[in-house]
CSV table of C-alpha atoms and ligand atoms in Angstrom, one decimal:
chain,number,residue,atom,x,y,z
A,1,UNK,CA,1.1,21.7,-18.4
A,2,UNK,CA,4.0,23.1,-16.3
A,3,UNK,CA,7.1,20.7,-17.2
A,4,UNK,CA,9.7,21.0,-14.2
A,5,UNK,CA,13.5,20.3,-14.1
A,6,UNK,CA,15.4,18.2,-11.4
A,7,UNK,CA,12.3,18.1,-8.8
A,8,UNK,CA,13.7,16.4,-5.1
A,9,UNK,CA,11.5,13.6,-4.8
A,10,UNK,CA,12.3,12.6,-0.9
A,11,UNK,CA,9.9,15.6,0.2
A,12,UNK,CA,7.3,13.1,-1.9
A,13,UNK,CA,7.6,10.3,-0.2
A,14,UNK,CA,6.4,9.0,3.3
A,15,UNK,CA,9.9,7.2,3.9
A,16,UNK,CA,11.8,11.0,2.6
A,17,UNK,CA,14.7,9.2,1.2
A,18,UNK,CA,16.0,9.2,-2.6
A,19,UNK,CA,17.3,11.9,-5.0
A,20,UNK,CA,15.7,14.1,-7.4
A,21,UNK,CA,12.9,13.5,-11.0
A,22,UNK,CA,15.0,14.9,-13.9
A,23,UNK,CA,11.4,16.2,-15.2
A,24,UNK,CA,8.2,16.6,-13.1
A,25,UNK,CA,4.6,17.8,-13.8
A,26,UNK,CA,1.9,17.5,-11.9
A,27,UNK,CA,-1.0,17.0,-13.4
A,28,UNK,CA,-4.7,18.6,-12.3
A,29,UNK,CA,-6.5,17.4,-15.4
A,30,UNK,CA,-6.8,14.7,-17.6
A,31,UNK,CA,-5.7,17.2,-20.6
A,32,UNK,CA,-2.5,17.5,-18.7
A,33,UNK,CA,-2.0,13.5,-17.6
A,34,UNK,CA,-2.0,13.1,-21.9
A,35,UNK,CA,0.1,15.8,-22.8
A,36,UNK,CA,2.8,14.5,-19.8
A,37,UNK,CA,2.5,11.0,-21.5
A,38,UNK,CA,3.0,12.8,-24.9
A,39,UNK,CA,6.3,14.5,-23.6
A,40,UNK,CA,7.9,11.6,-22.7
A,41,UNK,CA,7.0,9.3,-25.3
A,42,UNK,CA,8.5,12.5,-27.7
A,43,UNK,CA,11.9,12.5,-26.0
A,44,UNK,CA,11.6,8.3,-25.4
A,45,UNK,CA,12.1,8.5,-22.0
A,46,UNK,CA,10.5,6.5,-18.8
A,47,UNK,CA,7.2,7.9,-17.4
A,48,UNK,CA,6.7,7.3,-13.8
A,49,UNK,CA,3.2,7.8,-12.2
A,50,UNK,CA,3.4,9.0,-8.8
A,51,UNK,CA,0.7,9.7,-6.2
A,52,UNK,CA,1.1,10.6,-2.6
A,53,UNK,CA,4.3,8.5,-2.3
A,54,UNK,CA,3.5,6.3,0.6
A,55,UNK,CA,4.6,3.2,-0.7
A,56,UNK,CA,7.7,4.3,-2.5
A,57,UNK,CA,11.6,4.1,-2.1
A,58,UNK,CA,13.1,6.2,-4.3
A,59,UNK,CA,17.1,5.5,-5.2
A,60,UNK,CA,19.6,8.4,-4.5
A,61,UNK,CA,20.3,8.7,-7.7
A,62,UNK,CA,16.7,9.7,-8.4
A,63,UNK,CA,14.7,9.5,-11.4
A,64,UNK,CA,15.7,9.8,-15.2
A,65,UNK,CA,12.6,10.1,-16.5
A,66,UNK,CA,9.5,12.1,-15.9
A,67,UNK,CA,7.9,12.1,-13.0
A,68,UNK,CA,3.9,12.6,-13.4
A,69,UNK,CA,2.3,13.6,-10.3
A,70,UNK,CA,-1.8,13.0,-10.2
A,71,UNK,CA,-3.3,15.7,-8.5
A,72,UNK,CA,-6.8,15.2,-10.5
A,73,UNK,CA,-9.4,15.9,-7.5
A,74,UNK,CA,-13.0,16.0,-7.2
A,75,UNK,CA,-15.8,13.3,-7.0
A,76,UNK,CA,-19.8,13.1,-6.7
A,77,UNK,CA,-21.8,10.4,-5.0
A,78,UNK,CA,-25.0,8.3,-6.4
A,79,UNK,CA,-27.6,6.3,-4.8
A,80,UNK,CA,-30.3,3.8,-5.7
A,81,UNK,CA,-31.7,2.8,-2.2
A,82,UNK,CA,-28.8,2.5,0.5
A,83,UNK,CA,-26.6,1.3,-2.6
A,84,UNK,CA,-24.1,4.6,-2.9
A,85,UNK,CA,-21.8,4.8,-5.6
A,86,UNK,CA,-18.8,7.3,-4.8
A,87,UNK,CA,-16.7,8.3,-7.8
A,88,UNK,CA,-13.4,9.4,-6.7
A,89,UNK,CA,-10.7,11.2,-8.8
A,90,UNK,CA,-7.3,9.2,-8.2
A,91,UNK,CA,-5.8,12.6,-6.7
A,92,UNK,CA,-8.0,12.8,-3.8
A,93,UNK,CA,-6.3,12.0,-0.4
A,94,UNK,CA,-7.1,8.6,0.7
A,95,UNK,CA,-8.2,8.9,4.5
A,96,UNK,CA,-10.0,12.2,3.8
A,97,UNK,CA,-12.1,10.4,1.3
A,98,UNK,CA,-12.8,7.5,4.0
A,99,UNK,CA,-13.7,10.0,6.2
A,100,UNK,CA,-15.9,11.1,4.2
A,101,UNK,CA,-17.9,7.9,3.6
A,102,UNK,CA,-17.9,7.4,7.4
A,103,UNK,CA,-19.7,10.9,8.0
A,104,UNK,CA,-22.0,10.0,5.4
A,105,UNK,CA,-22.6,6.2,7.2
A,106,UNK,CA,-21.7,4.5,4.4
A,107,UNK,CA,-19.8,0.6,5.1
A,108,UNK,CA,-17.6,-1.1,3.3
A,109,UNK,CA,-14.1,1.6,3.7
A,110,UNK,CA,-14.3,2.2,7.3
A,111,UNK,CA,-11.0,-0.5,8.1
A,112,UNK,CA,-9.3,1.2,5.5
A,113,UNK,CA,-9.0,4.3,7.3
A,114,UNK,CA,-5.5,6.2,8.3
A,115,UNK,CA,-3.9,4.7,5.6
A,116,UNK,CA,-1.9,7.2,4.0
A,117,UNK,CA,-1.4,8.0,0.0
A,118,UNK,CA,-4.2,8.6,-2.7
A,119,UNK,CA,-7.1,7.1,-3.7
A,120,UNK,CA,-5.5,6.4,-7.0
A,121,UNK,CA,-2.8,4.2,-5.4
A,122,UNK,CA,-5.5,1.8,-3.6
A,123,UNK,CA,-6.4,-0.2,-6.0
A,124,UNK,CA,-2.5,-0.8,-7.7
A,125,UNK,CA,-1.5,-3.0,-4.4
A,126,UNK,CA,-5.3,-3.8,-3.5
A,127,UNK,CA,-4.6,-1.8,-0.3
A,128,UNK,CA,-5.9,-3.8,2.3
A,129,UNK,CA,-6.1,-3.4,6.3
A,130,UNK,CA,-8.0,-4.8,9.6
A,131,UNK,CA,-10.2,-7.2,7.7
A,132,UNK,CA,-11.1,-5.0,4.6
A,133,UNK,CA,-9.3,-4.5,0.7
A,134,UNK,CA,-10.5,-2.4,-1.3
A,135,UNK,CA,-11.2,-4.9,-4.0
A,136,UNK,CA,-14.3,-5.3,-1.6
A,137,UNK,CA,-15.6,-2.2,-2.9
A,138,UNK,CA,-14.3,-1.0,-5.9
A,139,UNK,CA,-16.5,-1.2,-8.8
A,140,UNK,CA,-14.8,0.3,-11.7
A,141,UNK,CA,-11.4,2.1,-12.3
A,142,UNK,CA,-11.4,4.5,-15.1
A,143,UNK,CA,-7.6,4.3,-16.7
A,144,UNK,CA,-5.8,6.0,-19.6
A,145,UNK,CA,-3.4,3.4,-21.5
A,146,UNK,CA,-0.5,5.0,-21.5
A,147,UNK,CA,0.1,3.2,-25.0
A,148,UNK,CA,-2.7,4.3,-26.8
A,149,UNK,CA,-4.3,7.1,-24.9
A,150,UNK,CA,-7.8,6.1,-24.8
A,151,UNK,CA,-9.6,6.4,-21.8
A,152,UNK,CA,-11.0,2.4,-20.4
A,153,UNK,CA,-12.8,1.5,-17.8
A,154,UNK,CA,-12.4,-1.6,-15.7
A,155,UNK,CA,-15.0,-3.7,-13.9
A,156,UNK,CA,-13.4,-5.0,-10.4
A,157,UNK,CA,-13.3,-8.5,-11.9
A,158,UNK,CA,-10.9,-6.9,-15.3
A,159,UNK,CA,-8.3,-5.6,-12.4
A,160,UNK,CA,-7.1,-9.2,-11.2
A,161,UNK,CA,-7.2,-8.4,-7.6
A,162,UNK,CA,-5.4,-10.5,-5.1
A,163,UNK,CA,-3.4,-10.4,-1.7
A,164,UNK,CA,-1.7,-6.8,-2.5
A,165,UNK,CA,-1.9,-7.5,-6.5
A,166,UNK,CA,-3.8,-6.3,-9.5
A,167,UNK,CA,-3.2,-5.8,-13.0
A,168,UNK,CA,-1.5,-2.8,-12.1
A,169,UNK,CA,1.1,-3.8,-10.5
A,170,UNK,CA,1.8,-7.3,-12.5
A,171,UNK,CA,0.7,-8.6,-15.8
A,172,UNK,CA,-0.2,-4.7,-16.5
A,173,UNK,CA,2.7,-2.6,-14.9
A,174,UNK,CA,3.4,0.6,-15.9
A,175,UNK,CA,0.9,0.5,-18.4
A,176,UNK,CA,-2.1,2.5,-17.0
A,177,UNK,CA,-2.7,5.7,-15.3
A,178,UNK,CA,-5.8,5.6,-12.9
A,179,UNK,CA,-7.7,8.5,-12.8
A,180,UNK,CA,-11.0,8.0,-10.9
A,181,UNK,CA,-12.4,5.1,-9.0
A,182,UNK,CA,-16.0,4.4,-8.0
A,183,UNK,CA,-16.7,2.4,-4.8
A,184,UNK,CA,-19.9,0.5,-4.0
A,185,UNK,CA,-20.9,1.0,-0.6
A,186,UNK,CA,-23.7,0.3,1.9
A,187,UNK,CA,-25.6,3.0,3.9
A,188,UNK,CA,-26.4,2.1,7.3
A,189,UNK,CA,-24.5,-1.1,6.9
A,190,UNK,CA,-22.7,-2.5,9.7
A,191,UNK,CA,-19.1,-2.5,10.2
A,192,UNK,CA,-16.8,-4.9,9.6
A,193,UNK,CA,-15.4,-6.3,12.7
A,194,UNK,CA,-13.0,-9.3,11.4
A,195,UNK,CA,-9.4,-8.2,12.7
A,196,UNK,CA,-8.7,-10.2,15.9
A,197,UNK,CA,-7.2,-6.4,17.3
A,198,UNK,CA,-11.1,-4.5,16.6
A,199,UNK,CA,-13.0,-7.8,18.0
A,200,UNK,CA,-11.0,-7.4,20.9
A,201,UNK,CA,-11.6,-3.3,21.4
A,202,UNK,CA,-15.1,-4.0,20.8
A,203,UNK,CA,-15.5,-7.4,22.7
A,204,UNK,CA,-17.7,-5.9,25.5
A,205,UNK,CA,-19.7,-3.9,23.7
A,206,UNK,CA,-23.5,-3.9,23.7
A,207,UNK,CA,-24.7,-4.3,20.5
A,208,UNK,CA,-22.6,-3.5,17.1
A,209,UNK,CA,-20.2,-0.1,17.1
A,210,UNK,CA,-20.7,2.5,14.5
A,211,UNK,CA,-18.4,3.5,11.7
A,212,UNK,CA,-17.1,6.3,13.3
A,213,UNK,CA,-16.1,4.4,16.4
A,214,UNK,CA,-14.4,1.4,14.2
A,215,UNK,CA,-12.3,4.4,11.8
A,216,UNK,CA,-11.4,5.8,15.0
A,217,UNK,CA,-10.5,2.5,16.7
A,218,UNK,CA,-8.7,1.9,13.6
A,219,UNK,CA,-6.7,5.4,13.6
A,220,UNK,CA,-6.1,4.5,17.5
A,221,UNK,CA,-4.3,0.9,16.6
A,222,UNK,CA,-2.3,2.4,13.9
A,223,UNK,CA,-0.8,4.8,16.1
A,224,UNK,CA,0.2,2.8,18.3
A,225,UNK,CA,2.1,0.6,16.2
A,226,UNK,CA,3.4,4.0,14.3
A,227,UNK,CA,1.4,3.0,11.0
A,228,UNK,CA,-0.5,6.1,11.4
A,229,UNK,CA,1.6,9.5,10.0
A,230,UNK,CA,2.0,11.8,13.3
A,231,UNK,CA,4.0,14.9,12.4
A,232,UNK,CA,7.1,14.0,15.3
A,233,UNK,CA,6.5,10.6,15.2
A,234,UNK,CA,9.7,9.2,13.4
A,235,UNK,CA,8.7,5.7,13.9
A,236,UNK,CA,5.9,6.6,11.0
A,237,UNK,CA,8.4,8.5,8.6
A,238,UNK,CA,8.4,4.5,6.7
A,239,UNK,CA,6.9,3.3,3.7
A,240,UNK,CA,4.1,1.2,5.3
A,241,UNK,CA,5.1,-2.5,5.9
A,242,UNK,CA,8.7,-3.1,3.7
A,243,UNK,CA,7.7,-7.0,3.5
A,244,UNK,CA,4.4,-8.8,2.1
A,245,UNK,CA,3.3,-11.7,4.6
A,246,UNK,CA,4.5,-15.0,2.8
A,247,UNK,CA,2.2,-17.2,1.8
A,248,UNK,CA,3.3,-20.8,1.7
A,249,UNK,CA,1.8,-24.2,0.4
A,250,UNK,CA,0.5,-26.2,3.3
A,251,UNK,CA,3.1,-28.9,3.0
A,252,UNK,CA,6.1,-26.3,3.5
A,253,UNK,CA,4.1,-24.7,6.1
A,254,UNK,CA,3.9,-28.1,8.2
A,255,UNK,CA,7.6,-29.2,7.6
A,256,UNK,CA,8.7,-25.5,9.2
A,257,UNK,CA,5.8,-26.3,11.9
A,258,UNK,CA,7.9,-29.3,13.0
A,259,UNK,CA,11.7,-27.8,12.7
A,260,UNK,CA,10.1,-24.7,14.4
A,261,UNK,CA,8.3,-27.0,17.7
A,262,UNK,CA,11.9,-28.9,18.1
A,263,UNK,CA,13.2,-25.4,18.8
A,264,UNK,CA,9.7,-24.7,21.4
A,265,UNK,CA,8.8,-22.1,18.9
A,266,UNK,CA,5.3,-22.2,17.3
A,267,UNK,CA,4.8,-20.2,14.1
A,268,UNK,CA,1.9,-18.9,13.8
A,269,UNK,CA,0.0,-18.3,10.4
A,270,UNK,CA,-3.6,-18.0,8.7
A,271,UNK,CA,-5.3,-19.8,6.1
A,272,UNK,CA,-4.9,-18.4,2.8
A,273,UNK,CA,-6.4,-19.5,-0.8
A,274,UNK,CA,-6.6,-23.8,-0.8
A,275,UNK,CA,-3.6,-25.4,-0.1
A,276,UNK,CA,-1.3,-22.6,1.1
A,277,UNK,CA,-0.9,-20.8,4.6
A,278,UNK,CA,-0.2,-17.2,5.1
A,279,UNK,CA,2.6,-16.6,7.9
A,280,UNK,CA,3.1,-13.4,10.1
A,281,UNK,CA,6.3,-11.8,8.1
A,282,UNK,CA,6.5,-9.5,11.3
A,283,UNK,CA,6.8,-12.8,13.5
A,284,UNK,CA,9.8,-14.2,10.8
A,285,UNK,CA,11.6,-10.8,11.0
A,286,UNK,CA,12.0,-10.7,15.2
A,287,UNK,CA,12.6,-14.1,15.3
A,288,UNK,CA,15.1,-14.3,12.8
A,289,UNK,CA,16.8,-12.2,15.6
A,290,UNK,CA,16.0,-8.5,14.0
A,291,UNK,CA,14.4,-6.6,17.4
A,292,UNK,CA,12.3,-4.0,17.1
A,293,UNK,CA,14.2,-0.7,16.7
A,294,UNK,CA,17.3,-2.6,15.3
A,295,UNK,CA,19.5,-0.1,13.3
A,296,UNK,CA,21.6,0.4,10.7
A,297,UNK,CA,23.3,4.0,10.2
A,298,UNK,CA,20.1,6.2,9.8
A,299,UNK,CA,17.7,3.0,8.2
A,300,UNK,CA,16.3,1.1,11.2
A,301,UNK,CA,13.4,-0.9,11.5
A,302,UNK,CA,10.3,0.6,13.9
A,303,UNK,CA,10.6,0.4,17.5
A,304,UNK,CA,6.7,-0.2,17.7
A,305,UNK,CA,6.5,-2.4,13.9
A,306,UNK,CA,8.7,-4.9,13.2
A,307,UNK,CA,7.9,-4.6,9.9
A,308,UNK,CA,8.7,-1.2,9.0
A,309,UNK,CA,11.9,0.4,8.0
A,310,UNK,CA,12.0,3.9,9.1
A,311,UNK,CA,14.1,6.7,8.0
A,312,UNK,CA,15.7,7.9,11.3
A,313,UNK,CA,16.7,11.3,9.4
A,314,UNK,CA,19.1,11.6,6.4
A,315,UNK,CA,18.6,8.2,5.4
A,316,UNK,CA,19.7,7.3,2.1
A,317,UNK,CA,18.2,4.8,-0.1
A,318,UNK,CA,21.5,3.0,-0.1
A,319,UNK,CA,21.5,2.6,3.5
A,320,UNK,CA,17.2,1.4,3.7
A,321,UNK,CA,18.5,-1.3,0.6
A,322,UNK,CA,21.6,-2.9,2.8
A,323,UNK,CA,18.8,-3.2,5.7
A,324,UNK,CA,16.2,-5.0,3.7
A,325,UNK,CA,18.7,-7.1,2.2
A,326,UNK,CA,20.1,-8.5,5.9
A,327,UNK,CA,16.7,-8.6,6.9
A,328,UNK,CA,15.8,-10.8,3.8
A,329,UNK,CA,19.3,-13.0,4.1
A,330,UNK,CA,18.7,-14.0,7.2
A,331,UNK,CA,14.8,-14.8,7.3
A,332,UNK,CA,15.7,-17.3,4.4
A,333,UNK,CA,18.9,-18.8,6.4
A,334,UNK,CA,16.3,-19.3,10.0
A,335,UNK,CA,13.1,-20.4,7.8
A,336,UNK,CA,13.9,-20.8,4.2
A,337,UNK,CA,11.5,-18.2,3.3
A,338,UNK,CA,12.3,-15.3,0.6
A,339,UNK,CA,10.3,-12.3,2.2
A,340,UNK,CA,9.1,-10.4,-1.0
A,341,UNK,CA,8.8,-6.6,-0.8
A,342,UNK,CA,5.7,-4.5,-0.6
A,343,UNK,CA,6.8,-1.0,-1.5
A,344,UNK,CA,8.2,-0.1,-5.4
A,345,UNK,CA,11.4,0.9,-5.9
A,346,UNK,CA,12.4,3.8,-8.5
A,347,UNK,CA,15.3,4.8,-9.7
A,348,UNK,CA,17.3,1.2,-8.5
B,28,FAD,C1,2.5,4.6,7.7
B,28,FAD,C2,2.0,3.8,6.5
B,28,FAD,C3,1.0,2.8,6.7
B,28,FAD,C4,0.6,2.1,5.6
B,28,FAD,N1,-0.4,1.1,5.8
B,28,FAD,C5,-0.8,0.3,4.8
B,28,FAD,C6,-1.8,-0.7,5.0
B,28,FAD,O1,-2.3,-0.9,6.1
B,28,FAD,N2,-2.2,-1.4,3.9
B,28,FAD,C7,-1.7,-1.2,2.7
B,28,FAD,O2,-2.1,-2.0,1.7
B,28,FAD,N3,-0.8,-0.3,2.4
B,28,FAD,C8,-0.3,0.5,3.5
B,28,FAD,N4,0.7,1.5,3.2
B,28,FAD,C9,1.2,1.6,1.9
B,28,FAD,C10,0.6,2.8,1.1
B,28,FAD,O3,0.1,3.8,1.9
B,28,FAD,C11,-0.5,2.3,0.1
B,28,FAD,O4,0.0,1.3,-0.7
B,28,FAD,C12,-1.1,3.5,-0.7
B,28,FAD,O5,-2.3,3.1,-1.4
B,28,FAD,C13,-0.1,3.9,-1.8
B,28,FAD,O6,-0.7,5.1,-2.5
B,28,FAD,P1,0.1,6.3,-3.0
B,28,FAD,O7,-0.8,7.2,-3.6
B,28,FAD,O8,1.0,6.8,-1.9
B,28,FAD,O9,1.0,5.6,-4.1
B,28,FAD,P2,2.6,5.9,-4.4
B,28,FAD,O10,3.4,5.5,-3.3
B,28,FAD,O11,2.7,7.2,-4.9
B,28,FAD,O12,2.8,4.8,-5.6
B,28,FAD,C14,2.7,3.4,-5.3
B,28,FAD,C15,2.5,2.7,-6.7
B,28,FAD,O13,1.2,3.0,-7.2
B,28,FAD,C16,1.4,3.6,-8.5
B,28,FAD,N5,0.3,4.7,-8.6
B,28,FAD,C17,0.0,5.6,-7.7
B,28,FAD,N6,-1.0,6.4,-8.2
B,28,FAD,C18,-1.3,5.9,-9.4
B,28,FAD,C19,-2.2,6.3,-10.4
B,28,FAD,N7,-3.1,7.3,-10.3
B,28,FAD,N8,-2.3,5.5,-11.5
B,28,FAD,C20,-1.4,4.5,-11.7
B,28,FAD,N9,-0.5,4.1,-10.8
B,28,FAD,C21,-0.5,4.8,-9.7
B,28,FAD,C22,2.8,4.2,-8.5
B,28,FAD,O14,3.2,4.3,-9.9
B,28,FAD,C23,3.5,3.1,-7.7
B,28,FAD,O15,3.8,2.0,-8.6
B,28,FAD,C24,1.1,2.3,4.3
B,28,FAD,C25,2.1,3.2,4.1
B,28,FAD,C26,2.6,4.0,5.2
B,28,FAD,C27,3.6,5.0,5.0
């Protein structure tokens, strides 16, 4: 294990904002994810398990602790009929591996595709996209517990998946570092086709698309709202969508409905679990006045998603924080809605 001093973390991120790790190591083995553990428990300081850094803000400050890259790679594939089992090392890079399963006409991923980060990261926010999450597919995750150092598997039911939660990022946070994943899918299943914008691409078509035509449809919408990373493309140098999509009980949901109409505005939402409504946070954030492109020094939300806060270049963390807090301020003032965040913070 190769213990490195005062490691910039920005070039780690998607968003490339936020100060240096006062200790790094990356880790290519499971040997070296224990010793790493080991090292910071010996010197009591915070361990902090990073993986391709797509759905992190880092503070300018930095990091204290020790940061513990996973970089384990590697995976082998199983069948019993067109049942395939894919075991995936939680270093492996996220759209290569969907690619992957795509060439090999397995369903169940293909949505998920052009998503950026590692296949370790998926499950912690049950990564989600165009009709699919991956607790759709995911069958076990193998973990060490960072308290103990035993090695555990999960079944998909032991991870508490829900609308971008699991254990891992709730009840069990900070506790366990994923190491490989295994994924049930379906050769020579069909796509799934639930998101209004692939029904739409594919509305004409005779007779169901494949998986390689709905990845690439996928990679196509992405790009175009900059949720795809396009070396040049600073609208995509962002930590995926900064806010989750509220959801609301029905009751709160119908008294907004009727402020909202008196205004000639009509909010749109989806149904969510019984009794509550999930609403567009995109929608709240331009119409609490915030237009796409709207700046603040070099923080500035996405001219093509108003969800997104971009670095423009030379950001600092300080600068994306006072954005996300005017954007939060005044969504609650127009709809009296807290918009939670989706990416984690470090360092704050
Ligand atoms: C352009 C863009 C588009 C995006 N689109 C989507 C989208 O459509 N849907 C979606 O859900 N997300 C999206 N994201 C967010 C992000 O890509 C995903 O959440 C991704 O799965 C994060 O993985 P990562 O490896 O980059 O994790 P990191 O950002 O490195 O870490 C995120 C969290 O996961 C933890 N973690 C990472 N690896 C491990 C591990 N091996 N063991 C334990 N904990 C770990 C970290 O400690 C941290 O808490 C997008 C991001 C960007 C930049």
């Amino acid at each position: 294990m190769n213990v490195l001093e005062h490691v910039p973390l920005a070039p780690l991120t998607t968003l490339g904002v936020g100060g240096p790790a006062r200790y790094f190591v990356e880790a290519h083995s499971e040997s070296d994810v224990r010793e790493a553990v080991q090292f910071a428990q010996i010197r009591d300081i915070p361990l902090f398990v990073l993986g391709g850094g797509s759905n992190l803000l880092v503070s300018d400050a930095g990091f204290s602790g020790l940061v513990l890259k996973v970089s384990l790679c590697g995976g082998n594939c199983t069948a019993n009929g067109n049942d395939v089992t894919f075991q995936v090392a939680a270093g492996d890079n996220w759209d290569a591996f969907v690619a992957h399963t795509v060439e090999e006409g397995c369903a169940g991923l293909e949505c998920l595709s052009g998503i950026p980060g590692s296949v370790g990261g998926t499950p912690v926010q049950n990564v989600g996209a165009y009709g699919q999450e991956v607790s759709e597919t995911i069958r076990e995750v193998e973990v060490l517990d960072r308290q103990s150092l035993p090695v555990k598997t999960f079944t998909n039911s032991d991870c508490g998946f829900a609308y971008r939660t699991s254990i891992f990022n709730t009840t069990e946070r900070n506790r366990y570092i994923i190491l490989h994943i295994s994924f049930a899918l379906r050769r020579g299943g069909e796509p799934t086709i639930r998101y209004a914008d692939l029904q739409k691409t594919f509305a004409g078509a005779t007779g169901p698309p494949t998986l390689l035509q709905v990845r690439n449809a996928v990679r196509e919408i992405r790009r175009n709202k900059a949720m795809l990373i396009v070396p040049g493309d600073d609208d995509a140098r962002s930590a995926g969508s900064f806010f989750k999509n509220p959801v609301i009980p029905q009751r709160q949901f119908e008294d907004l409905d009727i402020k909202l109409r008196s205004r000639d505005l009509i909010l749109p939402s989806f149904p969510a679990s019984d009794g509550f409504r999930k609403l567009p946070a995109a929608w709240l954030v331009e119409h609490a006045g915030f237009a796409k492109g709207y700046s603040r020094g070099a923080a500035a939300i996405s001219r093509r998603h108003a969800l997104a806060i971009v670095n423009r270049g030379g950001a600092t963390a300080a600068e994306i924080i006072a954005l996300k807090n005017e954007i939060q301020s005044r969504v609650l003032s127009e709809f009296g809605i807290q918009l939670q965040t989706e990416p984690v913070f470090l360092g704050f």
